[in-house]
Structures are given as C-alpha cells and as structure tokens.
Amino acid sequence: ETGVTQSPTHLIKTRGQQVTLRCSSQSGHNTVSWYQQALGQGPQFIFQYYREEENGRGNFPPRFSGLQFPNYSSELNVNALELDDSALYLCASSFPTGDTQYFGPGTRLTVL
Amino acid sequence: GIQVEQSPPDLILQEGANSTLRCNFSDSVNNLQWFHQNPWGQLINLFYIPSGTKQNGRLSATTVATERYSLLYISSSQTTDSGVYFCAVRSAGGTSYGKLTFGQGTILTVHP
C-alpha cells in the first residue's frame, strides 16, 4: 500500500471524447508524475508537476494536459481520444528530490 | 535519451528455484528503482538502488553504476513472486527532473 490513490479504476470512452483521471498523492509528497502503460510495454513518462506547475514532459502531444492542486492532488486530461490512448495510466508521487517514486494502482482506460 | 534493457524477457521457474534478472542502462543515472507489477497493474517498490547492494528478505539487488547495470536476485522463489519485474532509471545528465525511463520488463512465472 503506497498511499497513492487513483480514480476511477476503469473507464470506457469512445474516440473523440475527453477524459479526466485523478490522483491523490502520498502524504507529504509535493511532486506528481503521470505515466502511460500500453499492453505489454513498460510505463512511458507523460509529465511531472511540482508546486502546481508542469516542470517536465515526455513525448506526448498537447492534448494530454494536467493540473496539480494546492493539496498536491492531480488530474490528467486527455482530449480528442484516439484508439491508441487505450492503456493503463499510472500516477506516482515523490518528494521534490525525486529519490523514490511511489505508484498508485492505475486507471485502465479503454477507447472504443 | 537513456536506454534501458532488461533480460531475460521471460523466465519460468519451479517453486524454490533462484533467479537473476538483469538491467542494463546506457548512461549515468542518479535514480534506479526495481518494481514488481502484480496482475492488477499495481507497481510495487522493491528497491531504490542507484548504486551498491541491498537486501530485503528473499530479494536482493546490486547496482554497479560505473558499468551501467543492475541485478535483481530472487531466492527460493514462490508462486506469489510471479508477475512482471521492471527496472526504471533517471538519467543523471541534462534536465531529467523526475522522469523515470522503464525497461520492457521481465515476465516471471513460478510454477508450484
């Protein structure tokens, strides 16, 4: 049990729709990162938030966006969903030194 | 960017056997973590080990940073050890912030 929670657990959307995924960080952690894990692959870094600002981004298009709130919870928003967006979305929280990242249980998104 | 290779891709064992998983990386790192992903997708932290050796029960890990590899040892394997094992690293160079780069994973199956 890492103390990182995510909601919802599962989600089914259709192509072109928009989706919001939520993450609650472990107590005391003020840095959150989001990852996308396609079936059979390792997780891929989407972006990181620190003090409510994005401070790093992977190779994902602008339709992937995020927010971090003063209580350090976070959202991942994906617009104009595509079939390839079907994946497990993981968030991880850590202290700003970024030593150890602790992952939530993930949200499994299916795009039809 | 940094490359991470894990071997072997698949490993099948009988309960009680020992195993060694390997992670090679292409650049200097300041963060290396080993994870076990359970069938429900949860990434469970095993070790934070950018260098040196650590042990936790039947598991131990060694990272030789100068030679850019890490090893995860599992002794007296149990069926509950089954799952996917990931190595993830953060490059020590450039502006990697908290980005973890994952390998493709090793799928471990332990038979009773």
PDB file of C-alpha atoms in Angstrom:
ATOM      1  CA  GLU A   1       0.000   0.000   0.000  1.00  0.00           C
ATOM      2  CA  THR A   2       1.722   3.173  -1.206  1.00  0.00           C
ATOM      3  CA  GLY A   3      -0.778   5.791  -0.066  1.00  0.00           C
ATOM      4  CA  VAL A   4      -1.262   6.973  -3.652  1.00  0.00           C
ATOM      5  CA  THR A   5      -4.835   6.619  -4.858  1.00  0.00           C
ATOM      6  CA  GLN A   6      -6.329   6.951  -8.330  1.00  0.00           C
ATOM      7  CA  SER A   7      -9.844   7.191  -9.688  1.00  0.00           C
ATOM      8  CA  PRO A   8     -11.651   5.797 -11.463  1.00  0.00           C
ATOM      9  CA  THR A   9     -10.340   2.226 -11.606  1.00  0.00           C
ATOM     10  CA  HIS A  10     -11.695   1.551 -15.079  1.00  0.00           C
ATOM     11  CA  LEU A  11     -13.124   3.797 -17.763  1.00  0.00           C
ATOM     12  CA  ILE A  12     -14.574   3.221 -21.215  1.00  0.00           C
ATOM     13  CA  LYS A  13     -14.778   6.093 -23.691  1.00  0.00           C
ATOM     14  CA  THR A  14     -15.352   6.479 -27.394  1.00  0.00           C
ATOM     15  CA  ARG A  15     -12.999   8.016 -29.896  1.00  0.00           C
ATOM     16  CA  GLY A  16     -13.076  11.825 -29.895  1.00  0.00           C
ATOM     17  CA  GLN A  17     -14.310  12.147 -26.314  1.00  0.00           C
ATOM     18  CA  GLN A  18     -12.439  13.786 -23.443  1.00  0.00           C
ATOM     19  CA  VAL A  19     -11.431  12.123 -20.172  1.00  0.00           C
ATOM     20  CA  THR A  20     -10.181  13.254 -16.755  1.00  0.00           C
ATOM     21  CA  LEU A  21      -8.237  10.940 -14.473  1.00  0.00           C
ATOM     22  CA  ARG A  22      -7.487  11.761 -10.841  1.00  0.00           C
ATOM     23  CA  CYS A  23      -4.644  11.067  -8.462  1.00  0.00           C
ATOM     24  CA  SER A  24      -4.166  11.730  -4.774  1.00  0.00           C
ATOM     25  CA  SER A  25      -0.533  11.850  -3.689  1.00  0.00           C
ATOM     26  CA  GLN A  26       1.001  10.197  -0.688  1.00  0.00           C
ATOM     27  CA  SER A  27       1.016  12.468   2.355  1.00  0.00           C
ATOM     28  CA  GLY A  28       3.998  14.841   2.340  1.00  0.00           C
ATOM     29  CA  HIS A  29       4.769  14.373  -1.359  1.00  0.00           C
ATOM     30  CA  ASN A  30       4.536  17.526  -3.485  1.00  0.00           C
ATOM     31  CA  THR A  31       5.671  16.142  -6.822  1.00  0.00           C
ATOM     32  CA  VAL A  32       3.459  14.023  -9.048  1.00  0.00           C
ATOM     33  CA  SER A  33       4.277  12.267 -12.321  1.00  0.00           C
ATOM     34  CA  TRP A  34       1.971  10.587 -14.796  1.00  0.00           C
ATOM     35  CA  TYR A  35       2.817   7.563 -16.932  1.00  0.00           C
ATOM     36  CA  GLN A  36       1.049   5.682 -19.723  1.00  0.00           C
ATOM     37  CA  GLN A  37       1.498   1.911 -19.953  1.00  0.00           C
ATOM     38  CA  ALA A  38       0.323   0.226 -23.135  1.00  0.00           C
ATOM     39  CA  LEU A  39      -0.331  -3.507 -23.051  1.00  0.00           C
ATOM     40  CA  GLY A  40       2.898  -5.488 -22.891  1.00  0.00           C
ATOM     41  CA  GLN A  41       5.085  -2.395 -22.531  1.00  0.00           C
ATOM     42  CA  GLY A  42       6.850  -0.565 -19.745  1.00  0.00           C
ATOM     43  CA  PRO A  43       5.332   2.699 -18.492  1.00  0.00           C
ATOM     44  CA  GLN A  44       6.111   5.823 -20.533  1.00  0.00           C
ATOM     45  CA  PHE A  45       6.562   9.220 -18.840  1.00  0.00           C
ATOM     46  CA  ILE A  46       3.882  11.768 -19.747  1.00  0.00           C
ATOM     47  CA  PHE A  47       4.709  14.745 -17.481  1.00  0.00           C
ATOM     48  CA  GLN A  48       5.552  15.856 -13.977  1.00  0.00           C
ATOM     49  CA  TYR A  49       4.065  18.569 -11.761  1.00  0.00           C
ATOM     50  CA  TYR A  50       5.750  20.351  -8.888  1.00  0.00           C
ATOM     51  CA  ARG A  51       4.173  23.204  -6.940  1.00  0.00           C
ATOM     52  CA  GLU A  52       1.226  23.254  -9.337  1.00  0.00           C
ATOM     53  CA  GLU A  53       3.396  23.775 -12.420  1.00  0.00           C
ATOM     54  CA  GLU A  54       4.465  21.364 -15.137  1.00  0.00           C
ATOM     55  CA  ASN A  55       8.239  21.016 -14.886  1.00  0.00           C
ATOM     56  CA  GLY A  56       8.904  18.201 -17.320  1.00  0.00           C
ATOM     57  CA  ARG A  57       7.175  16.497 -20.214  1.00  0.00           C
ATOM     58  CA  GLY A  58       7.702  13.352 -22.239  1.00  0.00           C
ATOM     59  CA  ASN A  59       6.923  12.752 -25.896  1.00  0.00           C
ATOM     60  CA  PHE A  60       3.159  13.248 -25.695  1.00  0.00           C
ATOM     61  CA  PRO A  61       1.020  15.691 -27.715  1.00  0.00           C
ATOM     62  CA  PRO A  62      -0.602  18.798 -26.174  1.00  0.00           C
ATOM     63  CA  ARG A  63      -3.987  17.070 -25.964  1.00  0.00           C
ATOM     64  CA  PHE A  64      -2.505  15.433 -22.870  1.00  0.00           C
ATOM     65  CA  SER A  65      -2.644  18.060 -20.135  1.00  0.00           C
ATOM     66  CA  GLY A  66      -2.611  18.135 -16.386  1.00  0.00           C
ATOM     67  CA  LEU A  67      -3.253  20.046 -13.226  1.00  0.00           C
ATOM     68  CA  GLN A  68      -1.878  19.910  -9.724  1.00  0.00           C
ATOM     69  CA  PHE A  69      -3.859  21.405  -6.869  1.00  0.00           C
ATOM     70  CA  PRO A  70      -2.683  23.088  -3.631  1.00  0.00           C
ATOM     71  CA  ASN A  71      -3.343  19.865  -1.714  1.00  0.00           C
ATOM     72  CA  TYR A  72      -0.984  18.129  -4.223  1.00  0.00           C
ATOM     73  CA  SER A  73      -3.720  16.041  -5.815  1.00  0.00           C
ATOM     74  CA  SER A  74      -3.550  15.943  -9.580  1.00  0.00           C
ATOM     75  CA  GLU A  75      -5.548  15.440 -12.749  1.00  0.00           C
ATOM     76  CA  LEU A  76      -4.633  14.099 -16.167  1.00  0.00           C
ATOM     77  CA  ASN A  77      -6.848  15.320 -19.000  1.00  0.00           C
ATOM     78  CA  VAL A  78      -6.858  13.800 -22.454  1.00  0.00           C
ATOM     79  CA  ASN A  79      -8.792  15.478 -25.257  1.00  0.00           C
ATOM     80  CA  ALA A  80      -9.879  14.066 -28.612  1.00  0.00           C
ATOM     81  CA  LEU A  81      -9.325  10.472 -27.525  1.00  0.00           C
ATOM     82  CA  GLU A  82      -7.771   8.079 -30.024  1.00  0.00           C
ATOM     83  CA  LEU A  83      -7.861   4.287 -30.052  1.00  0.00           C
ATOM     84  CA  ASP A  84      -4.126   4.199 -29.189  1.00  0.00           C
ATOM     85  CA  ASP A  85      -4.845   6.054 -25.946  1.00  0.00           C
ATOM     86  CA  SER A  86      -6.195   2.788 -24.562  1.00  0.00           C
ATOM     87  CA  ALA A  87      -3.771   1.971 -21.754  1.00  0.00           C
ATOM     88  CA  LEU A  88      -3.150   1.811 -18.027  1.00  0.00           C
ATOM     89  CA  TYR A  89      -2.496   5.312 -16.661  1.00  0.00           C
ATOM     90  CA  LEU A  90      -0.315   5.458 -13.570  1.00  0.00           C
ATOM     91  CA  CYS A  91       0.490   8.346 -11.307  1.00  0.00           C
ATOM     92  CA  ALA A  92       3.447   8.450  -8.975  1.00  0.00           C
ATOM     93  CA  SER A  93       4.246  10.811  -6.137  1.00  0.00           C
ATOM     94  CA  SER A  94       7.566  11.705  -4.604  1.00  0.00           C
ATOM     95  CA  PHE A  95       9.439  14.353  -2.680  1.00  0.00           C
ATOM     96  CA  PRO A  96      10.949  17.077  -4.907  1.00  0.00           C
ATOM     97  CA  THR A  97      14.353  15.440  -4.689  1.00  0.00           C
ATOM     98  CA  GLY A  98      12.654  12.665  -6.648  1.00  0.00           C
ATOM     99  CA  ASP A  99      14.502   9.846  -4.976  1.00  0.00           C
ATOM    100  CA  THR A 100      11.797   7.225  -4.754  1.00  0.00           C
ATOM    101  CA  GLN A 101       8.562   7.365  -6.729  1.00  0.00           C
ATOM    102  CA  TYR A 102       5.511   5.620  -5.320  1.00  0.00           C
ATOM    103  CA  PHE A 103       2.853   4.497  -7.763  1.00  0.00           C
ATOM    104  CA  GLY A 104      -0.891   4.358  -7.483  1.00  0.00           C
ATOM    105  CA  PRO A 105      -2.957   1.368  -8.635  1.00  0.00           C
ATOM    106  CA  GLY A 106      -3.688   2.927 -12.023  1.00  0.00           C
ATOM    107  CA  THR A 107      -6.719   3.713 -14.163  1.00  0.00           C
ATOM    108  CA  ARG A 108      -7.386   1.391 -17.069  1.00  0.00           C
ATOM    109  CA  LEU A 109      -8.773   3.409 -19.998  1.00  0.00           C
ATOM    110  CA  THR A 110     -10.400   1.730 -22.973  1.00  0.00           C
ATOM    111  CA  VAL A 111     -11.185   3.812 -26.060  1.00  0.00           C
ATOM    112  CA  LEU A 112     -13.693   2.279 -28.479  1.00  0.00           C
TER     113      LEU A 112
ATOM    114  CA  GLY B   1      17.554   9.673 -24.275  1.00  0.00           C
ATOM    115  CA  ILE B   2      18.712   6.965 -21.929  1.00  0.00           C
ATOM    116  CA  GLN B   3      18.037   3.367 -22.973  1.00  0.00           C
ATOM    117  CA  VAL B   4      17.130   0.574 -20.562  1.00  0.00           C
ATOM    118  CA  GLU B   5      17.340  -3.097 -21.495  1.00  0.00           C
ATOM    119  CA  GLN B   6      16.136  -5.924 -19.289  1.00  0.00           C
ATOM    120  CA  SER B   7      16.913  -9.592 -19.609  1.00  0.00           C
ATOM    121  CA  PRO B   8      15.652 -12.194 -19.890  1.00  0.00           C
ATOM    122  CA  PRO B   9      12.271 -11.109 -21.297  1.00  0.00           C
ATOM    123  CA  ASP B  10      10.616 -14.243 -19.912  1.00  0.00           C
ATOM    124  CA  LEU B  11      11.575 -16.585 -17.102  1.00  0.00           C
ATOM    125  CA  ILE B  12       9.799 -19.755 -15.975  1.00  0.00           C
ATOM    126  CA  LEU B  13      10.790 -21.363 -12.690  1.00  0.00           C
ATOM    127  CA  GLN B  14       9.749 -24.093 -10.336  1.00  0.00           C
ATOM    128  CA  GLU B  15       8.917 -23.036  -6.815  1.00  0.00           C
ATOM    129  CA  GLY B  16      12.066 -22.947  -4.698  1.00  0.00           C
ATOM    130  CA  ALA B  17      14.429 -22.032  -7.524  1.00  0.00           C
ATOM    131  CA  ASN B  18      16.671 -18.981  -7.577  1.00  0.00           C
ATOM    132  CA  SER B  19      16.852 -16.404 -10.359  1.00  0.00           C
ATOM    133  CA  THR B  20      18.759 -13.349 -11.509  1.00  0.00           C
ATOM    134  CA  LEU B  21      17.218 -10.514 -13.512  1.00  0.00           C
ATOM    135  CA  ARG B  22      19.441  -8.012 -15.277  1.00  0.00           C
ATOM    136  CA  CYS B  23      19.016  -4.347 -16.190  1.00  0.00           C
ATOM    137  CA  ASN B  24      21.476  -2.545 -18.470  1.00  0.00           C
ATOM    138  CA  PHE B  25      21.339   1.202 -18.992  1.00  0.00           C
ATOM    139  CA  SER B  26      23.083   3.416 -21.497  1.00  0.00           C
ATOM    140  CA  ASP B  27      24.038   6.475 -19.419  1.00  0.00           C
ATOM    141  CA  SER B  28      24.859   7.615 -15.901  1.00  0.00           C
ATOM    142  CA  VAL B  29      21.907   7.513 -13.539  1.00  0.00           C
ATOM    143  CA  ASN B  30      21.026   9.125 -10.220  1.00  0.00           C
ATOM    144  CA  ASN B  31      17.939   7.023  -9.579  1.00  0.00           C
ATOM    145  CA  LEU B  32      17.328   3.338 -10.193  1.00  0.00           C
ATOM    146  CA  GLN B  33      14.278   1.511  -8.930  1.00  0.00           C
ATOM    147  CA  TRP B  34      13.122  -2.084  -9.224  1.00  0.00           C
ATOM    148  CA  PHE B  35       9.382  -2.726  -9.287  1.00  0.00           C
ATOM    149  CA  HIS B  36       7.137  -5.781  -9.278  1.00  0.00           C
ATOM    150  CA  GLN B  37       3.889  -5.282 -11.178  1.00  0.00           C
ATOM    151  CA  ASN B  38       1.103  -7.505  -9.937  1.00  0.00           C
ATOM    152  CA  PRO B  39      -1.665  -8.887 -12.186  1.00  0.00           C
ATOM    153  CA  TRP B  40      -3.879  -5.902 -11.330  1.00  0.00           C
ATOM    154  CA  GLY B  41      -1.298  -3.429 -12.575  1.00  0.00           C
ATOM    155  CA  GLN B  42      -0.003  -2.103  -9.261  1.00  0.00           C
ATOM    156  CA  LEU B  43       3.694  -1.251  -9.342  1.00  0.00           C
ATOM    157  CA  ILE B  44       5.208  -2.336  -6.058  1.00  0.00           C
ATOM    158  CA  ASN B  45       8.506  -0.769  -4.998  1.00  0.00           C
ATOM    159  CA  LEU B  46      11.179  -3.364  -4.381  1.00  0.00           C
ATOM    160  CA  PHE B  47      14.369  -1.332  -4.195  1.00  0.00           C
ATOM    161  CA  TYR B  48      15.696   2.196  -4.664  1.00  0.00           C
ATOM    162  CA  ILE B  49      19.280   1.395  -5.593  1.00  0.00           C
ATOM    163  CA  PRO B  50      21.260   3.828  -7.784  1.00  0.00           C
ATOM    164  CA  SER B  51      24.413   2.136  -6.525  1.00  0.00           C
ATOM    165  CA  GLY B  52      25.538  -0.550  -4.100  1.00  0.00           C
ATOM    166  CA  THR B  53      23.793  -3.607  -2.708  1.00  0.00           C
ATOM    167  CA  LYS B  54      20.593  -4.022  -0.716  1.00  0.00           C
ATOM    168  CA  GLN B  55      18.687  -6.990   0.637  1.00  0.00           C
ATOM    169  CA  ASN B  56      15.094  -7.409   1.701  1.00  0.00           C
ATOM    170  CA  GLY B  57      14.169 -10.937   2.716  1.00  0.00           C
ATOM    171  CA  ARG B  58      14.464 -13.295  -0.248  1.00  0.00           C
ATOM    172  CA  LEU B  59      15.193 -10.403  -2.602  1.00  0.00           C
ATOM    173  CA  SER B  60      18.427  -8.571  -3.088  1.00  0.00           C
ATOM    174  CA  ALA B  61      19.744  -6.116  -5.652  1.00  0.00           C
ATOM    175  CA  THR B  62      23.108  -4.843  -6.781  1.00  0.00           C
ATOM    176  CA  THR B  63      23.837  -1.850  -8.983  1.00  0.00           C
ATOM    177  CA  VAL B  64      27.282  -1.306 -10.494  1.00  0.00           C
ATOM    178  CA  ALA B  65      26.843   2.260 -11.664  1.00  0.00           C
ATOM    179  CA  THR B  66      30.291   2.527 -13.277  1.00  0.00           C
ATOM    180  CA  GLU B  67      29.459  -0.454 -15.508  1.00  0.00           C
ATOM    181  CA  ARG B  68      25.843   0.621 -16.036  1.00  0.00           C
ATOM    182  CA  TYR B  69      23.959  -2.420 -14.894  1.00  0.00           C
ATOM    183  CA  SER B  70      21.826  -3.659 -12.029  1.00  0.00           C
ATOM    184  CA  LEU B  71      20.879  -7.161 -10.945  1.00  0.00           C
ATOM    185  CA  LEU B  72      17.852  -8.352  -9.008  1.00  0.00           C
ATOM    186  CA  TYR B  73      18.189 -11.683  -7.219  1.00  0.00           C
ATOM    187  CA  ILE B  74      15.203 -13.733  -6.139  1.00  0.00           C
ATOM    188  CA  SER B  75      15.956 -16.712  -3.939  1.00  0.00           C
ATOM    189  CA  SER B  76      13.660 -19.621  -3.040  1.00  0.00           C
ATOM    190  CA  SER B  77      11.002 -18.314  -5.426  1.00  0.00           C
ATOM    191  CA  GLN B  78       7.322 -18.646  -4.564  1.00  0.00           C
ATOM    192  CA  THR B  79       4.235 -18.611  -6.779  1.00  0.00           C
ATOM    193  CA  THR B  80       3.406 -15.163  -5.412  1.00  0.00           C
ATOM    194  CA  ASP B  81       6.622 -13.865  -6.998  1.00  0.00           C
ATOM    195  CA  SER B  82       5.011 -14.280 -10.421  1.00  0.00           C
ATOM    196  CA  GLY B  83       4.427 -11.102 -12.369  1.00  0.00           C
ATOM    197  CA  VAL B  84       6.397  -8.531 -14.320  1.00  0.00           C
ATOM    198  CA  TYR B  85       9.585  -7.030 -12.932  1.00  0.00           C
ATOM    199  CA  PHE B  86      10.603  -3.591 -14.124  1.00  0.00           C
ATOM    200  CA  CYS B  87      13.800  -1.664 -13.802  1.00  0.00           C
ATOM    201  CA  ALA B  88      13.437   2.130 -14.086  1.00  0.00           C
ATOM    202  CA  VAL B  89      16.160   4.762 -14.147  1.00  0.00           C
ATOM    203  CA  ARG B  90      16.565   8.529 -14.138  1.00  0.00           C
ATOM    204  CA  SER B  91      19.393   9.942 -16.212  1.00  0.00           C
ATOM    205  CA  ALA B  92      21.966  11.941 -14.270  1.00  0.00           C
ATOM    206  CA  GLY B  93      22.544  14.235 -17.222  1.00  0.00           C
ATOM    207  CA  GLY B  94      20.527  17.110 -18.635  1.00  0.00           C
ATOM    208  CA  THR B  95      17.119  18.120 -17.348  1.00  0.00           C
ATOM    209  CA  SER B  96      15.621  14.764 -16.485  1.00  0.00           C
ATOM    210  CA  TYR B  97      13.749  16.158 -13.445  1.00  0.00           C
ATOM    211  CA  GLY B  98      11.846  13.181 -12.031  1.00  0.00           C
ATOM    212  CA  LYS B  99      11.342  11.297 -15.280  1.00  0.00           C
ATOM    213  CA  LEU B 100      11.822   7.560 -14.890  1.00  0.00           C
ATOM    214  CA  THR B 101      12.653   5.562 -18.010  1.00  0.00           C
ATOM    215  CA  PHE B 102      11.466   1.966 -17.776  1.00  0.00           C
ATOM    216  CA  GLY B 103      12.769  -1.167 -19.371  1.00  0.00           C
ATOM    217  CA  GLN B 104      10.445  -3.583 -21.159  1.00  0.00           C
ATOM    218  CA  GLY B 105      10.251  -5.816 -18.124  1.00  0.00           C
ATOM    219  CA  THR B 106      10.901  -9.469 -17.294  1.00  0.00           C
ATOM    220  CA  ILE B 107       7.847 -11.699 -17.062  1.00  0.00           C
ATOM    221  CA  LEU B 108       8.410 -14.204 -14.246  1.00  0.00           C
ATOM    222  CA  THR B 109       6.231 -17.275 -13.891  1.00  0.00           C
ATOM    223  CA  VAL B 110       6.742 -19.528 -10.872  1.00  0.00           C
ATOM    224  CA  HIS B 111       5.061 -22.947 -11.003  1.00  0.00           C
ATOM    225  CA  PRO B 112       4.180 -24.906  -7.838  1.00  0.00           C
TER     226      PRO B 112
END
